[in-house]
C-alpha positions as protocol buffer text, in pm:
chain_id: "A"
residue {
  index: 1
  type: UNK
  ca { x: -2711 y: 2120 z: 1456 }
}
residue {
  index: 2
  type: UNK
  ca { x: -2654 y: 1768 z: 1473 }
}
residue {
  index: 3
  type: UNK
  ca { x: -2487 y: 1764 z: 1070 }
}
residue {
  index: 4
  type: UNK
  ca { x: -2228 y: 2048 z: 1146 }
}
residue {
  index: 5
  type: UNK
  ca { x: -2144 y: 1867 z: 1497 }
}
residue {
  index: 6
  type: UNK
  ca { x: -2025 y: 1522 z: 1266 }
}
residue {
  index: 7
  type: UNK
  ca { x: -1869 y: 1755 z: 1048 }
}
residue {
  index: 8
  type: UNK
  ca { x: -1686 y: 1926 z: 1344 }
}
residue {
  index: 9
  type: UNK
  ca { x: -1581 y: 1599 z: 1514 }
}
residue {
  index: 10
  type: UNK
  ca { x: -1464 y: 1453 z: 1185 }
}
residue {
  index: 11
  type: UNK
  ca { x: -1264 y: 1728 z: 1093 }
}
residue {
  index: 12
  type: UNK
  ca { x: -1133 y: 1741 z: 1419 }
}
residue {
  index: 13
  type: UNK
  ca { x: -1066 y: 1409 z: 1389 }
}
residue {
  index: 14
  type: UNK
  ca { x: -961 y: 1393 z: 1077 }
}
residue {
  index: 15
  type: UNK
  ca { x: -668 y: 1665 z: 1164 }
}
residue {
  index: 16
  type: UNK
  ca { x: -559 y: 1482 z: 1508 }
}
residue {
  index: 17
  type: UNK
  ca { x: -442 y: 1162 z: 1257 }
}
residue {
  index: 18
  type: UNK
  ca { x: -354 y: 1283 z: 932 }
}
residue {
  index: 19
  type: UNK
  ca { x: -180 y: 1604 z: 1052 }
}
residue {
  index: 20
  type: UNK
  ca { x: -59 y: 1564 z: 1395 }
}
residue {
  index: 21
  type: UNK
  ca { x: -29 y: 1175 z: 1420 }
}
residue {
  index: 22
  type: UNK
  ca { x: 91 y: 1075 z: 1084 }
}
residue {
  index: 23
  type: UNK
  ca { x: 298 y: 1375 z: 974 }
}
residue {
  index: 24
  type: UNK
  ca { x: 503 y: 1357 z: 1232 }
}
residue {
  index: 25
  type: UNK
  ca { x: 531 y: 937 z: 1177 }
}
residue {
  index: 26
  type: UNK
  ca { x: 380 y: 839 z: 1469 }
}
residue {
  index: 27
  type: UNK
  ca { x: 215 y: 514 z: 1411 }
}
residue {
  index: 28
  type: UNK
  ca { x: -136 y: 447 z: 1583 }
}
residue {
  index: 29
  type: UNK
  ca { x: -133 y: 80 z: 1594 }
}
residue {
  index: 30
  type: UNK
  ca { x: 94 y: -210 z: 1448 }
}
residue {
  index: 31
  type: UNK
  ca { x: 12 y: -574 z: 1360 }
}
residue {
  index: 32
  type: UNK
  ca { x: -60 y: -875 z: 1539 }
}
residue {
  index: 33
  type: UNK
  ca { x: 74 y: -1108 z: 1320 }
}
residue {
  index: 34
  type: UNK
  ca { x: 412 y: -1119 z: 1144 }
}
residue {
  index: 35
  type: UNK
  ca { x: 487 y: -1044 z: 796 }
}
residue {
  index: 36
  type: UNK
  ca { x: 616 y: -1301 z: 539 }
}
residue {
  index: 37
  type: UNK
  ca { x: 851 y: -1023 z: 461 }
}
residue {
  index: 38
  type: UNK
  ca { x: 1087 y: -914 z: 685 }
}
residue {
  index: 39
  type: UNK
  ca { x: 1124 y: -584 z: 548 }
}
residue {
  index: 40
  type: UNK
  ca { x: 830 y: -430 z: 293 }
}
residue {
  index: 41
  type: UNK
  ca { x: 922 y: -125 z: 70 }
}
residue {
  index: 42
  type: UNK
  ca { x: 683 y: 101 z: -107 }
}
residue {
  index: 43
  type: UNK
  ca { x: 774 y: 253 z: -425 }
}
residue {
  index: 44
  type: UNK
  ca { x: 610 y: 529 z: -638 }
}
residue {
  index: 45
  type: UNK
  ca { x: 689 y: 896 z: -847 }
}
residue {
  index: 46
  type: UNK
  ca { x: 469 y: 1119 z: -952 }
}
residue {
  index: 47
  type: UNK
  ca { x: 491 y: 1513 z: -957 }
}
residue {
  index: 48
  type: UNK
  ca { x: 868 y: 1495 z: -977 }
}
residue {
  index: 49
  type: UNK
  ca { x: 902 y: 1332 z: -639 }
}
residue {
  index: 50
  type: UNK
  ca { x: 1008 y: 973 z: -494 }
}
residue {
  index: 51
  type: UNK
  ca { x: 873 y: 814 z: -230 }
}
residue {
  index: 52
  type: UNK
  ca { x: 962 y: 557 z: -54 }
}
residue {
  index: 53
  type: UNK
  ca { x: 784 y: 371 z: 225 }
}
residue {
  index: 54
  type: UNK
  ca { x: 982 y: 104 z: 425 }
}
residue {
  index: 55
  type: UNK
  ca { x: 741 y: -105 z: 684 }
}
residue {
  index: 56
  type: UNK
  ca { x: 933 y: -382 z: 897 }
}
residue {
  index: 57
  type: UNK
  ca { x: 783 y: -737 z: 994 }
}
residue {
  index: 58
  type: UNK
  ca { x: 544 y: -635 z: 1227 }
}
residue {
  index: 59
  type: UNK
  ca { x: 505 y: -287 z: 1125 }
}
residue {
  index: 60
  type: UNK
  ca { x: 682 y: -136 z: 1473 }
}
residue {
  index: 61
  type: UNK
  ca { x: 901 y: 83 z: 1222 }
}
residue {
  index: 62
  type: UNK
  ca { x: 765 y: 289 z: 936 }
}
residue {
  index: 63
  type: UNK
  ca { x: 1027 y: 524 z: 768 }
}
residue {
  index: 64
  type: UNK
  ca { x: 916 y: 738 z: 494 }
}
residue {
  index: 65
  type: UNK
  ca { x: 1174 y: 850 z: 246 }
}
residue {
  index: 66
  type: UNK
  ca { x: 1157 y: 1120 z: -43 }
}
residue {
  index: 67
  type: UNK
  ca { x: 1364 y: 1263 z: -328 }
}
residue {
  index: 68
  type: UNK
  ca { x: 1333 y: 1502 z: -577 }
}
residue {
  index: 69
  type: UNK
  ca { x: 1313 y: 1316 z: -953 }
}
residue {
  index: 70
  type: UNK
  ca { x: 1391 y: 1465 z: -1302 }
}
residue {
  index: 71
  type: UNK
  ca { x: 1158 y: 1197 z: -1426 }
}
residue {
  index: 72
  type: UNK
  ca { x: 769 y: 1223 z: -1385 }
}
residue {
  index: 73
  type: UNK
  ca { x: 684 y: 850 z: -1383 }
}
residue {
  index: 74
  type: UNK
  ca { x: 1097 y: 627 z: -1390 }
}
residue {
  index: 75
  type: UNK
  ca { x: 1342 y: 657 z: -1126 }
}
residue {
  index: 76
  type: UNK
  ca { x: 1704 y: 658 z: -1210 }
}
residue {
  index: 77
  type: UNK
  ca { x: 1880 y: 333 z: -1144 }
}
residue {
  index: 78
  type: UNK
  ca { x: 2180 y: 541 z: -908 }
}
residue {
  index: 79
  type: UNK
  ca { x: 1872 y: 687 z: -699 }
}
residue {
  index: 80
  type: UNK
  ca { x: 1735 y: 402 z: -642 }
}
residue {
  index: 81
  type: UNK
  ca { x: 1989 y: 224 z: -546 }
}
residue {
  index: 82
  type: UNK
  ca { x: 2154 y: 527 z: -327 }
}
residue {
  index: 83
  type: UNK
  ca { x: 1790 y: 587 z: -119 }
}
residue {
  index: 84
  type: UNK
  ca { x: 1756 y: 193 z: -51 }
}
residue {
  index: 85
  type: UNK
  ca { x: 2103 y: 120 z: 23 }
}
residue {
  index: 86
  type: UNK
  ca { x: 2068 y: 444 z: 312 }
}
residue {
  index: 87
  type: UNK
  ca { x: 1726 y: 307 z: 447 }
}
residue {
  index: 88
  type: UNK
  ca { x: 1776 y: -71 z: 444 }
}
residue {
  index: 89
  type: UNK
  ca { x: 2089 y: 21 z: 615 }
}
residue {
  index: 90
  type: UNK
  ca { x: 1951 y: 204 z: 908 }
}
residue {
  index: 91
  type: UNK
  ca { x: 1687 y: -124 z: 944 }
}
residue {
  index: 92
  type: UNK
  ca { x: 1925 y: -358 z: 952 }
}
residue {
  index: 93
  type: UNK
  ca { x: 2137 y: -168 z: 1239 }
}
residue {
  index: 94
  type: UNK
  ca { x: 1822 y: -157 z: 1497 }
}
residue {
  index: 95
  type: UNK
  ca { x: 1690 y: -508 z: 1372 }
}
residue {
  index: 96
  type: UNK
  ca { x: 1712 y: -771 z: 1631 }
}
residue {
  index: 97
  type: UNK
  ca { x: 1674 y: -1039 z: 1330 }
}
residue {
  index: 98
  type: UNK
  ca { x: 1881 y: -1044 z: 1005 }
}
residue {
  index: 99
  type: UNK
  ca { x: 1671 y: -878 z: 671 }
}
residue {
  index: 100
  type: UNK
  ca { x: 1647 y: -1177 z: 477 }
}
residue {
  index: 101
  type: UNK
  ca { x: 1325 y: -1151 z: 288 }
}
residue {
  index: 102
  type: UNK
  ca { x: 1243 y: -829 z: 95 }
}
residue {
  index: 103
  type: UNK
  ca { x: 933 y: -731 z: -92 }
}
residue {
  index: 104
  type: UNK
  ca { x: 884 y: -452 z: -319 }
}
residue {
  index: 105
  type: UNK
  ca { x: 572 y: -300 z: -347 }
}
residue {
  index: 106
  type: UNK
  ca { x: 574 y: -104 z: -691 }
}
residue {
  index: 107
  type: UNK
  ca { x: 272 y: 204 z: -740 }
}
residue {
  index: 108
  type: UNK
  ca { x: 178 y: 139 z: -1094 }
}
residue {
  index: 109
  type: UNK
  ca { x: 459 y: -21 z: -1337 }
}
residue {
  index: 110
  type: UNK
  ca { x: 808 y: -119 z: -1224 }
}
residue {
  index: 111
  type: UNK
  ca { x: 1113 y: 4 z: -1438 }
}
residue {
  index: 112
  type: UNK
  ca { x: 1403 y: -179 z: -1571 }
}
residue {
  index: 113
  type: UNK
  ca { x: 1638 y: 135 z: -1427 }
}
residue {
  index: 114
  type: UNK
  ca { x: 1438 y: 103 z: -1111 }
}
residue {
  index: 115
  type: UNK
  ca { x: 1487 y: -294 z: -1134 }
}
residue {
  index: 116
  type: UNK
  ca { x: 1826 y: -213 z: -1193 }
}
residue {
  index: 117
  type: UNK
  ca { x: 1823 y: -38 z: -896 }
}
residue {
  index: 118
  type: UNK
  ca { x: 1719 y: -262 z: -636 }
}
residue {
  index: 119
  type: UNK
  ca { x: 1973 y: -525 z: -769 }
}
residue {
  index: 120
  type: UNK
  ca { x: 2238 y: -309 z: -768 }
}
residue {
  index: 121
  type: UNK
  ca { x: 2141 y: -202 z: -413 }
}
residue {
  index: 122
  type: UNK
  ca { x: 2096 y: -552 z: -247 }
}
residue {
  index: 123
  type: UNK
  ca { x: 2421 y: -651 z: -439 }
}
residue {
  index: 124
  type: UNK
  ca { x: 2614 y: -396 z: -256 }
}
residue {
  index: 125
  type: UNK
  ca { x: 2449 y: -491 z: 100 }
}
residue {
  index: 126
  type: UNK
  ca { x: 2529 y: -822 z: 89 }
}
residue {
  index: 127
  type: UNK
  ca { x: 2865 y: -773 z: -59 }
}
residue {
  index: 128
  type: UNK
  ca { x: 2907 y: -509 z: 289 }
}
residue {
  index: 129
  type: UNK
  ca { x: 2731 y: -759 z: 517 }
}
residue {
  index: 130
  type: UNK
  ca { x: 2481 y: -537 z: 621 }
}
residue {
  index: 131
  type: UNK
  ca { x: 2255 y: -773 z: 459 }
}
residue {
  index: 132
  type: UNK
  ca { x: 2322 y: -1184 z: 481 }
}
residue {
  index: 133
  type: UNK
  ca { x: 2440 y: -1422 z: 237 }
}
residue {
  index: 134
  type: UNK
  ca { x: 2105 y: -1622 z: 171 }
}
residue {
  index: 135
  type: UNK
  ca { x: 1894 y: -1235 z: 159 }
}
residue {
  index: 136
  type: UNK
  ca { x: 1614 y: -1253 z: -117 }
}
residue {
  index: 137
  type: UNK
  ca { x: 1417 y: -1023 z: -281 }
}
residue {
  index: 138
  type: UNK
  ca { x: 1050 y: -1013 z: -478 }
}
residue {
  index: 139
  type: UNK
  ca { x: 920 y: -686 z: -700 }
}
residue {
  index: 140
  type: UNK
  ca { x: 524 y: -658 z: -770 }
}
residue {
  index: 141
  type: UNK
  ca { x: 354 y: -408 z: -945 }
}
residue {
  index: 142
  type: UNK
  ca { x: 40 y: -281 z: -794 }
}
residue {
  index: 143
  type: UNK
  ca { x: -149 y: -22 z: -1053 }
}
residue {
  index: 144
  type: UNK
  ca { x: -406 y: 136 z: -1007 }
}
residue {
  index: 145
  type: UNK
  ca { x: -680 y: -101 z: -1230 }
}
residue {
  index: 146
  type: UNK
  ca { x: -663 y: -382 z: -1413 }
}
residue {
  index: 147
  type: UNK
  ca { x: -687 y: -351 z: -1820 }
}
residue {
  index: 148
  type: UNK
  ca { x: -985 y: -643 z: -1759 }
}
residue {
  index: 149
  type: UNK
  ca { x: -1279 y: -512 z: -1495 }
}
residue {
  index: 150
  type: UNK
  ca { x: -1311 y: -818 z: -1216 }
}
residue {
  index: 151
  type: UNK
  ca { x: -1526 y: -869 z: -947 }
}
residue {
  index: 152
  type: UNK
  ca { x: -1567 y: -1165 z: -712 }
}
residue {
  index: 153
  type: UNK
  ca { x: -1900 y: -1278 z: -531 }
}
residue {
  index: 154
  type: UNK
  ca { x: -2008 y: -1507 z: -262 }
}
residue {
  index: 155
  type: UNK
  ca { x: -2306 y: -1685 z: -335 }
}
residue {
  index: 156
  type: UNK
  ca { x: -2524 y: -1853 z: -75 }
}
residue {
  index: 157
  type: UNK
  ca { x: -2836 y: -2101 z: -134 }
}
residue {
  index: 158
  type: UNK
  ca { x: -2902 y: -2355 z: -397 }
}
residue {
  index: 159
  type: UNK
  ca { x: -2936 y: -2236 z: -755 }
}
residue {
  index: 160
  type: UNK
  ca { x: -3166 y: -2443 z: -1011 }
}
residue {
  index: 161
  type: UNK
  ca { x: -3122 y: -2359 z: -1357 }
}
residue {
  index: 162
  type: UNK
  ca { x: -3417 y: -2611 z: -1447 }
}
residue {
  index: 163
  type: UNK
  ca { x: -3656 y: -2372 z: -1193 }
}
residue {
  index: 164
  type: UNK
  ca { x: -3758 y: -2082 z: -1337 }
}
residue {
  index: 165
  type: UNK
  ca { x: -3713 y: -1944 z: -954 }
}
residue {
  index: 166
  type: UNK
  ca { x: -3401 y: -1945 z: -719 }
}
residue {
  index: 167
  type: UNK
  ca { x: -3401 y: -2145 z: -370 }
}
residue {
  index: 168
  type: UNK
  ca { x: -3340 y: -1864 z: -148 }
}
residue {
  index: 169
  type: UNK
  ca { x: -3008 y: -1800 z: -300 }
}
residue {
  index: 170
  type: UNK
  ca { x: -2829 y: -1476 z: -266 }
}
residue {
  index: 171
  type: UNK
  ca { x: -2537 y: -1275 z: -416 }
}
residue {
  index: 172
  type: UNK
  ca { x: -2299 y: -1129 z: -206 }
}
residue {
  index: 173
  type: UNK
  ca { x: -1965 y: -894 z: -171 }
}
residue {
  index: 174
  type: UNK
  ca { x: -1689 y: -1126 z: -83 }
}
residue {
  index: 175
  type: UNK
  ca { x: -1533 y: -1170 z: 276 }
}
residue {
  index: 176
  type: UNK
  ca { x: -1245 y: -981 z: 310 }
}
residue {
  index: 177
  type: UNK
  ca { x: -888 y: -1186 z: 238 }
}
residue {
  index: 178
  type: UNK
  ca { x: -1102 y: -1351 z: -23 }
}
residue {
  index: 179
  type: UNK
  ca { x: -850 y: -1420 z: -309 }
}
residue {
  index: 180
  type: UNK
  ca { x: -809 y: -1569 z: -683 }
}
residue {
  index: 181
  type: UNK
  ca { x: -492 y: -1648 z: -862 }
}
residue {
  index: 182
  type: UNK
  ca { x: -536 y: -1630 z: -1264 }
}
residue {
  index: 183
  type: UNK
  ca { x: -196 y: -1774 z: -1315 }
}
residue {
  index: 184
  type: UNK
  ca { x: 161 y: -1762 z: -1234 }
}
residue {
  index: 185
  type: UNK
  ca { x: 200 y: -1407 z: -1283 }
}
residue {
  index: 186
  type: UNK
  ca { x: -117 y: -1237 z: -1217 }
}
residue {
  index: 187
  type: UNK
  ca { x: -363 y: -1227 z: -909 }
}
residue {
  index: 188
  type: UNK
  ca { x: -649 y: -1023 z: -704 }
}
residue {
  index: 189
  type: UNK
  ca { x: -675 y: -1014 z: -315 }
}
residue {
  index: 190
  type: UNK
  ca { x: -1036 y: -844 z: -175 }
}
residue {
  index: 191
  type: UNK
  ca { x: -862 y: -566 z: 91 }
}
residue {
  index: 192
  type: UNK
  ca { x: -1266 y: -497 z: 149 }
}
residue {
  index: 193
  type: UNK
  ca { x: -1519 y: -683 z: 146 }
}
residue {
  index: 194
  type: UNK
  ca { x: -1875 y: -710 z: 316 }
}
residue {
  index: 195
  type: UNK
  ca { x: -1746 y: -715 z: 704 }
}
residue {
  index: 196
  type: UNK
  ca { x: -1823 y: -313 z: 592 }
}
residue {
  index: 197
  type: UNK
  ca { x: -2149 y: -178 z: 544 }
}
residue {
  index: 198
  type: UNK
  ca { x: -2097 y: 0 z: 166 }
}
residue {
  index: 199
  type: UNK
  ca { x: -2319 y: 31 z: -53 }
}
residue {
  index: 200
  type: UNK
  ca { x: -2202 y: -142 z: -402 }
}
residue {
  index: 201
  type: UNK
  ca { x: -1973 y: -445 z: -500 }
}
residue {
  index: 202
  type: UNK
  ca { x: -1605 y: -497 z: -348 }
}
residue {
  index: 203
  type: UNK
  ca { x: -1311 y: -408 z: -614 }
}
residue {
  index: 204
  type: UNK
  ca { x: -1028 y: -645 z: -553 }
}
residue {
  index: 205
  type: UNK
  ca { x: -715 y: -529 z: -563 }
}
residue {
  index: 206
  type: UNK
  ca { x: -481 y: -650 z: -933 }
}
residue {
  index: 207
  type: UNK
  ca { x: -145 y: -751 z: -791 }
}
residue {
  index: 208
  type: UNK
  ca { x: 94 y: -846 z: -1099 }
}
residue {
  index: 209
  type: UNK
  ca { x: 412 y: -1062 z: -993 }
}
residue {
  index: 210
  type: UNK
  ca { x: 710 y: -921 z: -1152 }
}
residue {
  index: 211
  type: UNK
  ca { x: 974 y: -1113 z: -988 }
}
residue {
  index: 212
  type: UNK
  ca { x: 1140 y: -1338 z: -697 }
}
residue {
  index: 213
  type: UNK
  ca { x: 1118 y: -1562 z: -469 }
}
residue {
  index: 214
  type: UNK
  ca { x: 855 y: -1549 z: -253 }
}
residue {
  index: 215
  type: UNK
  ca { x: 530 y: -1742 z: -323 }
}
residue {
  index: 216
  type: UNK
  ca { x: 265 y: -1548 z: -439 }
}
residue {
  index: 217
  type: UNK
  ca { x: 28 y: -1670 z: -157 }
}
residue {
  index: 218
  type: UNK
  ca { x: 243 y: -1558 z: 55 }
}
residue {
  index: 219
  type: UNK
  ca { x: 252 y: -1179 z: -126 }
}
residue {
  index: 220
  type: UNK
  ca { x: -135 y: -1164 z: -158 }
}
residue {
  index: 221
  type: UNK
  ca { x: -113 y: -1209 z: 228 }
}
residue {
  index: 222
  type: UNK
  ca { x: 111 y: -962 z: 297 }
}
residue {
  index: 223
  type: UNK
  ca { x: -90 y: -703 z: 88 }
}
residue {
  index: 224
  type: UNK
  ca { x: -382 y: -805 z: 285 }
}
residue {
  index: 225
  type: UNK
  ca { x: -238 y: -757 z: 655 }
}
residue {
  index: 226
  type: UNK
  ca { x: -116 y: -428 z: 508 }
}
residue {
  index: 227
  type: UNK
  ca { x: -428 y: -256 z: 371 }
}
residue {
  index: 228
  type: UNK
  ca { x: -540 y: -329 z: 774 }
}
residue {
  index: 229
  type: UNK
  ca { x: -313 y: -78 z: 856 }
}
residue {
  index: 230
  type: UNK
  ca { x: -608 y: 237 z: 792 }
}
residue {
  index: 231
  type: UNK
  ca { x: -350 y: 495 z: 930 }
}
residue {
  index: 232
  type: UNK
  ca { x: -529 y: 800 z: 749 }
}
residue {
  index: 233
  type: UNK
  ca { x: -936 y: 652 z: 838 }
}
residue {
  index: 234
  type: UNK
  ca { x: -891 y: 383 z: 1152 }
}
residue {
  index: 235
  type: UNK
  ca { x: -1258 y: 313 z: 1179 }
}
residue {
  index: 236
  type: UNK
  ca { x: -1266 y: 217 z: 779 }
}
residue {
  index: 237
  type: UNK
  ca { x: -1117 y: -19 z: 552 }
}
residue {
  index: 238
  type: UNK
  ca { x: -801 y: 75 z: 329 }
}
residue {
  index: 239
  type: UNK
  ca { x: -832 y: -70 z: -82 }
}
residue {
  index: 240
  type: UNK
  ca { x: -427 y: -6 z: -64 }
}
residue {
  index: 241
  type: UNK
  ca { x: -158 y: -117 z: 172 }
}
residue {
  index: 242
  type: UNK
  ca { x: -12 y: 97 z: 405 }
}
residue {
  index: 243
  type: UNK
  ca { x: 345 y: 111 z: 140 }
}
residue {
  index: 244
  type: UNK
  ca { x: 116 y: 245 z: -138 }
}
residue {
  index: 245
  type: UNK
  ca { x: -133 y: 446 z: 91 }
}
residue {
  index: 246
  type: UNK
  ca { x: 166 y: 662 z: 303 }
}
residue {
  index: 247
  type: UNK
  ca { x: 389 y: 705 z: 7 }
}
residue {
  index: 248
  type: UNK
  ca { x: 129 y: 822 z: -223 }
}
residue {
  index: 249
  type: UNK
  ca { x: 5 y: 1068 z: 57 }
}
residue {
  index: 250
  type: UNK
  ca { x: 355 y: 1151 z: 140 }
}
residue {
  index: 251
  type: UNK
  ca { x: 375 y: 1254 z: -247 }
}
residue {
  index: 252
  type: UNK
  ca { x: 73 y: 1470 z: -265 }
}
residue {
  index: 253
  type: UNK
  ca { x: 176 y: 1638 z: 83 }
}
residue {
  index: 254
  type: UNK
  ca { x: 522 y: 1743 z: -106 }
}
residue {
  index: 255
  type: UNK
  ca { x: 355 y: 1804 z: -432 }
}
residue {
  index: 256
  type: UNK
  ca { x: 115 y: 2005 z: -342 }
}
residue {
  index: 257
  type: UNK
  ca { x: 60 y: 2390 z: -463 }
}
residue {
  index: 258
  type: UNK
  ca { x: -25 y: 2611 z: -210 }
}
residue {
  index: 259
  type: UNK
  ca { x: -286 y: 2762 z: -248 }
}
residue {
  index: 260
  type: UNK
  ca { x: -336 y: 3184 z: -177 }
}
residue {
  index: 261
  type: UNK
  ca { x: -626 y: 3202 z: -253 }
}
residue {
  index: 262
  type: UNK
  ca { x: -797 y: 2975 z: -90 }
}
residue {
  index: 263
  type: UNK
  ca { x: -588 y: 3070 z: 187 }
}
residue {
  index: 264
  type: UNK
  ca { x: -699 y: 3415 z: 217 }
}
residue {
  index: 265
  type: UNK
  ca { x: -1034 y: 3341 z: 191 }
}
residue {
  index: 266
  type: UNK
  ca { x: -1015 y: 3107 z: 498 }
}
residue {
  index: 267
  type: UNK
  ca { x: -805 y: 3396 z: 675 }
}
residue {
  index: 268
  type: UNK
  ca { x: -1100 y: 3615 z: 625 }
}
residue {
  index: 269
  type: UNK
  ca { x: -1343 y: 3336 z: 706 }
}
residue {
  index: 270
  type: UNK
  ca { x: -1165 y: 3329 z: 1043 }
}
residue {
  index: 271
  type: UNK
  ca { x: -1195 y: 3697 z: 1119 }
}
């Protein structure tokens, strides 16, 4: 039965990388070209759980980090400043480059504690030297839709609005990396795009600057070399970046219920 052999192979698949490969944070590939970034953290709470994600410049080291939250959707300015100074720390010992550029990638809306957080954090690792003198830092908020629906569209041929027909033109999803900026503050990067055969229009991913340094170019970018990183589905495209994709997963793996009865019923399945 050719239908339950794709199901088989996919599910057999599908437990080699997600359980095996990723859960015990072994990468399966890394990028090609360098970050803008030298160091790219991933922030996001749900369920009463942080995560963290921190992805270096080429994406050689991925370190997932988690802590238990008594908020549902705001850190604490302490814990966030106690789980990045740890983590930055341990990249800057193995880096063979100082940490001089970091980017915060925030799950939905950023914080003032949580703002307060990261400040106080870098503060204290440049003040140590783990960090340098000239280290920067940018915060964007990545949620998960923008309050206006937006689509871009690639449009081929010669349209005549005096013709009552069209010259052969056509409408078509974007390429992927295709981006807009609508001002200073607010922009929208396509992480898919028509190099994949799906059926319907490409959603481009809202990316709202909060604040720093870097340009935000140079951000969408980033974003769009990360969402290459399809970790959980390698032979698909990823809407997310890999800081939002693995700590969100990492969340829902922690979160999770467990389920007896379900269980039990695939116990008996089994027998």
């Amino acid at each position: 039965n050719k239908k339950f052999e794709r199901l088989y192979h996919g599910y057999l698949f599908g437990v080699a990388v997600n359980q095996v490969l990723l859960n015990n944070e072994r990468w399966p590939f890394i990028l090609s070209t360098p970050l803008h970034s030298d160091l790219v953290i991933g922030i996001d709470v749900k369920q009463h759980i942080a995560g963290f994600t921190f992805v270096d410049k080429f994406s050689k080291n991925i370190l997932p980090a988690w802590d238990k939250s008594q908020n549902k959707e705001k850190l604490s300015q302490d814990q966030v400043s106690r789980i990045l100074v740890e983590n930055i720390s341990k990249f800057a010992e193995f880096s063979s480059e100082p940490i001089r550029k970091i980017t915060f990638h925030r799950d939905g809306r950023v914080f003032q504690t949580e703002k307060e957080g990261i400040e106080s954090a870098i503060n204290f690792l440049i003040k140590t030297e783990v960090l340098p003198t000239d280290a920067s830092y940018t915060i964007i908020e990545i949620p998960k839709n923008s309050k206006v629906p937006f689509r871009l569209f690639e449009v081929t041929g010669t349209f005549n609005i005096w013709k009552e027909h069209k010259d052969n033109g056509k409408v078509l999803n974007p390429m992927m990396g295709t981006y807009t900026l609508l001002n200073e503050k607010e922009g929208y990067v396509c992480t898919t795009g028509r190099e994949f055969k799906k059926t319907g229009t490409s959603k481009p991913l809202y990316v709202k600057y909060d604040s720093g340094t870097m340009p935000f170019k140079e951000i969408l970018e980033d974003i769009y070399f990360l969402s290459h990183l399809a970790y959980t589905k390698p032979d698909d495209c990823s809407r997310n970046p890999i800081t939002i994709k693995m700590t969100d997963r990492r969340i829902n793996l922690l979160g999770s219920d467990y389920n007896t009865q379900k269980a039990s019923l695939l116990k008996s399945l089994n027998h």
